[in-house]
Amino acid sequence: MVFDGPYRMLIGGELVAGSATFDVLNPATEEVIAQAPDATPADLDTAVAAARAAFPGWAATPIADRKAKLVALANAVWGNADAFARLLTSEQGKPHSEATGEVMGAGYWLQANTTLDLPETVNEDSDDRISITRHVPLGVVGAIAPWNFPMILAMFKVAPALLAGNTMVLKPSPFTPLTTLRFAELAKDILPAGVLNVVTGGDALGPWMTAHPGFDKISFTGSTQTGRRVMASAAPTLKRVTLELGGNDPAIVLPDVNVEKIAEQLFWAAFTNNGQICIATKRMYIHKDIYEPLRDAIVAYARTVKVGDGAEQGTQIGPINNKPQYERVLGLIEDAREKGYKFLLGGEKADVPGYFVPITILDNPPEDSRIVQEEQFGPVLPLIKFDDLDDVITKANATDYGLGASIWSADEDRAYDLAQRIQSGTVWVNETQHLSPLAAFGGVKQSGVGVEGGLEGLLEYTNAQTLVRKKKPAFA
Ligand code: NAD
């Protein structure tokens, strides 16, 4: 398939241009690269009605057939990987190699979910009765995705929701709608009409979805602030929600690591995807015995990293995805400058077109500084010196967030023990950001509600239904 022609929504099996459009920019150049459809409330109503109409048929489709459709979707993604990756770089900004990784991963998420099954639990099988709990689909799911990993995070939702027998209306971020719209074109020829609908639009579309009475569940990935609004808006109709929200992940580096060998890995823990990862390391606590040499090794490595247009050969870090986020990151840098914190690298605004922020590393800012306490979601990392392990665990946990964390040590058992004292949905030892479609992933505290991935994630797209059958009833 060649990715050309106007971008259209997928509603009830038809590609729909919509009555208006909005501009989509390339964040490396700030140039308009495409127009995406701007859905109206009537478009949303039509999409919800189509999903509702398709639900009984899809729910009744044998799970093996639903799995076959997910595998076909995966093959369609993989078969167009290069076109998807180029488009992803142009709308998101990430380097081509990382965009390719995301596209391949999106296909893998679709495929790997098909190894899961919906369990049945026999609660009782006695002379009197048999009681079984099974898992039935919810109905119509509204899925809302962010701009940092637009393709793969959409598939985190599409794969389990459809596998479980639900139908869906999916909304990408207005900053990155294009790859999702091309995916919709492929899905049109694979899925029955109405099973997956894709709508795009501006800031009003998300709230229309969360308030819409036609959804049974909202699956949302985005910021904690928006997550609170989603939950409030879903309350009047008691929609189920899964909320995958922000984080402020600590990395804790113990003094027994090999400083030279670990510096590069720690750098990428924070700066992959330009720091725009919910589970990026956002504050790095380094033991005082190795603080100076490790700090210097991380900065030395950072100086070798190429920042630029993701479409250019050799680029390792692209621009920030969008203007509001660019300004937010610059605001945090400005705050650090005003407070007189020490910059090891960066801290200047790049004087080029595009939303470029130079790699910025701060030397031991205070624990209560904004850059330590807030989620930066950009290429700015505070390095913080620590002395006492109990104290650093307390600091790691002293946040409303609880998404991920990592502990780095040559003594794996010791690190594993420490990991169990961290209050977050995932803790990694000697690596970070490893996710699997077969493992539950989610945030605790204000980093989220519920999980995606694994059997636990799949079951969030179902209602538990218990069937009880009396054996040998007295009247028979
Ligand atoms: P965002 O909250 O601004 O937007 C996310 C999505 O919600 C977009 O599609 C947006 O259009 C929509 N939206 C905006 N306002 C809405 C409203 N009132 N009601 C319903 N929908 C609305 O987030 P973002 O800036 O796109 O993404 C960055 C944030 O997402 C970061 O905080 C990051 O940590 C978080 N994130 C979390 C995970 C996770 O799995 N926990 C993964 C990726 C990103």
Short mmCIF file of C-alpha atoms and ligand atoms in Angstrom, two decimals, residues 144-148 153 171-174 206-207 210 220-223 226 229-230 244-247 278 375 377 403 441, ligand 1:
data_model
loop_
_atom_site.label_atom_id
_atom_site.label_comp_id
_atom_site.label_asym_id
_atom_site.label_seq_id
_atom_site.Cartn_x
_atom_site.Cartn_y
_atom_site.Cartn_z
CA ILE A 144 -7.61 7.94 23.75
CA ALA A 145 -3.87 7.93 22.93
CA PRO A 146 -1.00 10.40 23.47
CA TRP A 147 1.65 11.76 21.08
CA ASN A 148 4.89 10.28 22.41
CA LEU A 153 0.33 2.95 22.60
CA LYS A 171 -8.77 8.81 19.01
CA PRO A 172 -5.09 9.67 18.50
CA SER A 173 -3.54 12.91 19.78
CA PRO A 174 -4.14 15.91 17.50
CA GLY A 206 -11.61 13.83 23.98
CA PRO A 207 -14.12 15.36 26.41
CA THR A 210 -15.49 10.65 27.89
CA PHE A 220 -6.83 6.57 28.32
CA THR A 221 -3.09 7.19 28.09
CA GLY A 222 -1.87 10.70 28.79
CA SER A 223 -1.03 13.10 31.57
CA THR A 226 -6.05 14.98 31.95
CA ARG A 229 -10.68 14.99 34.01
CA VAL A 230 -11.33 11.72 32.19
CA GLU A 244 -2.16 5.15 32.10
CA LEU A 245 -0.76 8.45 33.33
CA GLY A 246 2.42 10.38 34.02
CA GLY A 247 5.45 9.45 36.07
CA CYS A 278 6.21 7.97 30.63
CA GLU A 375 7.54 15.34 35.31
CA PHE A 377 8.89 14.80 29.75
CA LEU A 403 4.85 4.52 37.45
CA PHE A 441 2.02 -2.55 33.19
P1 NAD B 1 -2.49 14.62 27.35
O1 NAD B 1 -3.12 14.22 28.63
O2 NAD B 1 -2.33 16.06 27.05
O3 NAD B 1 -3.29 14.04 26.10
C1 NAD B 1 -3.52 12.64 25.93
C2 NAD B 1 -4.71 12.44 25.05
O4 NAD B 1 -5.88 12.93 25.71
C3 NAD B 1 -4.67 13.17 23.71
O5 NAD B 1 -5.25 12.34 22.72
C4 NAD B 1 -5.53 14.39 23.96
O6 NAD B 1 -6.10 14.92 22.78
C5 NAD B 1 -6.59 13.84 24.88
N1 NAD B 1 -7.24 14.81 25.77
C6 NAD B 1 -6.80 16.04 26.13
N2 NAD B 1 -7.67 16.60 27.02
C7 NAD B 1 -8.66 15.70 27.20
C8 NAD B 1 -9.83 15.68 28.01
N3 NAD B 1 -10.15 16.70 28.81
N4 NAD B 1 -10.60 14.59 27.97
C9 NAD B 1 -10.29 13.52 27.20
N5 NAD B 1 -9.19 13.48 26.41
C10 NAD B 1 -8.39 14.56 26.41
O7 NAD B 1 -1.11 13.83 27.32
P2 NAD B 1 0.04 13.94 26.24
O8 NAD B 1 0.69 15.28 26.43
O9 NAD B 1 -0.49 13.55 24.90
O10 NAD B 1 1.02 12.77 26.72
C11 NAD B 1 2.05 12.96 27.64
C12 NAD B 1 1.65 12.42 29.00
O11 NAD B 1 1.22 11.09 28.86
C13 NAD B 1 2.80 12.38 29.98
O12 NAD B 1 2.36 12.78 31.25
C14 NAD B 1 3.19 10.91 30.00
O13 NAD B 1 3.86 10.48 31.18
C15 NAD B 1 1.87 10.26 29.83
N6 NAD B 1 2.03 8.91 29.30
C16 NAD B 1 1.71 7.86 30.10
C17 NAD B 1 1.90 6.57 29.63
C18 NAD B 1 1.58 5.38 30.49
O14 NAD B 1 1.47 4.28 29.95
N7 NAD B 1 1.42 5.52 31.79
C19 NAD B 1 2.38 6.36 28.35
C20 NAD B 1 2.68 7.46 27.56
C21 NAD B 1 2.47 8.74 28.04
#
